[in-house]
Amino acid sequence: MTHDDDRGPAPMPSGRPSSGAIVPEGMQRSAAFAPINIALSKYWGKRDHERNLPLAPSVSVCIAELGTLTIVAPNQDLDGNVMLINDKPADQKALVRVGRVMRAVRALAGTEVRAGVRAVNTVPTAQGLASSASAFAALARAATAAYGVDLDDSELSGLARLGSGSACRSIHGGFVLWQRGELDDGSDSIAEQIATAEDWPLRAVIVHIGEGPKKTPSGEGMRLSAATSPFFSAFIDTCFRDVSECLGAIAGRDFERLGVVAEANCLAMHATMLATRPGLLYWQAATVEVMHTVRRLRAAGVGAFFTIDAGPSVVVICEPGAVDAVSTAVGGIPGVVKLTRTRVGGGAHLVPNG
Ligand code: 2P0
């Protein structure tokens, strides 16, 4: 079993705490679910790699159903946090990120008590579907509840950001703005809700496309792009304008306007990635075919636009009447392994008896 500091026993946090596990007073085993989110104006570049502070603001939507369920069980018998992800011991990289969040929670709670953590993803990892966003949002929500720390959602977003930048956008549901912030300590780089899922009930079709060769992780890719891509600073400048455009489109519930800016921002990010040395090519052939198909559908009057993160899968945001047409058109494309028909949804929440 792997530990964040390689010490101590490793009880399973699944199910009820074992009879030997001591949950200290004022603490309780807690579970939370958080959704993935997909950015409409992207985060690709950091001003601080330790605190995950972005160079530009970003805007996203939370996606219902897909995400992470995380259980946190404080246990004063433990010498270090222990963690399972999909029932496998977390690797060292994940433990370092988890350790950042858990250290902050312990400091807020004024305790040294460690915890057992168990995370189960309902989204495939490493397909560019932001499983780290849902994972760290769920961890922040569950850990603060477990340790009796009372934070509002903006403060909670700052905590989730310590694990993974995009995780701050999965605390709130619906349409979310992540502020760049100006302060070195990151306290003003937080997420806020712009509109709820009920305010603008858009749908989404997640087009799962299998992974090719091992991809470059996002943090490393951002470093490489900043260092070598000739388009990097132009992309960051573009993001400020695109975020304003997204906010205007969301305020006006203007689907066409949102689609134009979201596709342009996605392609600008991928142009920046492609021009990185060595080039970051996240797409598969099916990725490109889905993009063409969505554009053909739109030209025929179907309300849909695509966006893609650091992986081959595509998220198609749809007006409610467009889901069937999109599913039918992209479902048969070779290389598409699965479709998830879903919608813009709520944010991270506690799950009773999770
Ligand atoms: C986004 N991505 O805005 C962009 C688009 C990927 C492409 O946020 O290093 O996993 O943990 O802060 O949050 C992926 O970045 O990176 C991401 P870290 P994260 O959704």
PDB file of C-alpha atoms in Angstrom, residues 42-49 52-58 178-182 189 222-223 225-227 232-233 235-240 243:
ATOM      1  CA  LYS A  42      -9.533  26.784 -21.502  1.00  0.00           C
ATOM      2  CA  TYR A  43      -6.863  26.732 -18.785  1.00  0.00           C
ATOM      3  CA  TRP A  44      -3.512  25.998 -20.414  1.00  0.00           C
ATOM      4  CA  GLY A  45      -0.725  27.863 -18.649  1.00  0.00           C
ATOM      5  CA  LYS A  46       0.199  28.527 -15.024  1.00  0.00           C
ATOM      6  CA  ARG A  47       1.696  31.534 -13.255  1.00  0.00           C
ATOM      7  CA  ASP A  48       2.486  29.292 -10.237  1.00  0.00           C
ATOM      8  CA  HIS A  49       2.946  25.532 -10.638  1.00  0.00           C
ATOM      9  CA  ASN A  52      -1.911  25.757  -9.653  1.00  0.00           C
ATOM     10  CA  LEU A  53      -2.490  29.444 -10.357  1.00  0.00           C
ATOM     11  CA  PRO A  54      -3.497  30.123 -13.971  1.00  0.00           C
ATOM     12  CA  LEU A  55      -2.160  32.765 -16.339  1.00  0.00           C
ATOM     13  CA  ALA A  56      -5.683  33.451 -17.602  1.00  0.00           C
ATOM     14  CA  PRO A  57      -9.248  33.038 -16.349  1.00  0.00           C
ATOM     15  CA  SER A  58     -11.370  30.178 -17.723  1.00  0.00           C
ATOM     16  CA  TRP A 178     -12.389  30.582 -12.539  1.00  0.00           C
ATOM     17  CA  GLN A 179     -10.780  33.926 -11.789  1.00  0.00           C
ATOM     18  CA  ARG A 180      -7.111  34.281 -12.660  1.00  0.00           C
ATOM     19  CA  GLY A 181      -6.482  36.294  -9.498  1.00  0.00           C
ATOM     20  CA  GLU A 182      -3.539  38.607  -8.912  1.00  0.00           C
ATOM     21  CA  SER A 189      -7.860  32.676  -7.734  1.00  0.00           C
ATOM     22  CA  MET A 222       1.565  23.412 -19.946  1.00  0.00           C
ATOM     23  CA  ARG A 223       5.220  23.837 -18.956  1.00  0.00           C
ATOM     24  CA  SER A 225       3.919  24.914 -24.229  1.00  0.00           C
ATOM     25  CA  ALA A 226       4.959  27.947 -22.161  1.00  0.00           C
ATOM     26  CA  ALA A 227       8.631  27.222 -22.860  1.00  0.00           C
ATOM     27  CA  PHE A 232       1.587  30.446 -26.221  1.00  0.00           C
ATOM     28  CA  SER A 233       1.424  34.109 -25.239  1.00  0.00           C
ATOM     29  CA  PHE A 235      -3.266  32.042 -26.680  1.00  0.00           C
ATOM     30  CA  ILE A 236      -3.174  33.477 -23.159  1.00  0.00           C
ATOM     31  CA  ASP A 237      -4.180  36.919 -24.537  1.00  0.00           C
ATOM     32  CA  THR A 238      -6.999  35.262 -26.477  1.00  0.00           C
ATOM     33  CA  CYS A 239      -8.336  33.609 -23.327  1.00  0.00           C
ATOM     34  CA  PHE A 240      -9.055  36.961 -21.659  1.00  0.00           C
ATOM     35  CA  VAL A 243     -13.787  34.478 -21.326  1.00  0.00           C
TER      36      VAL A 243
END
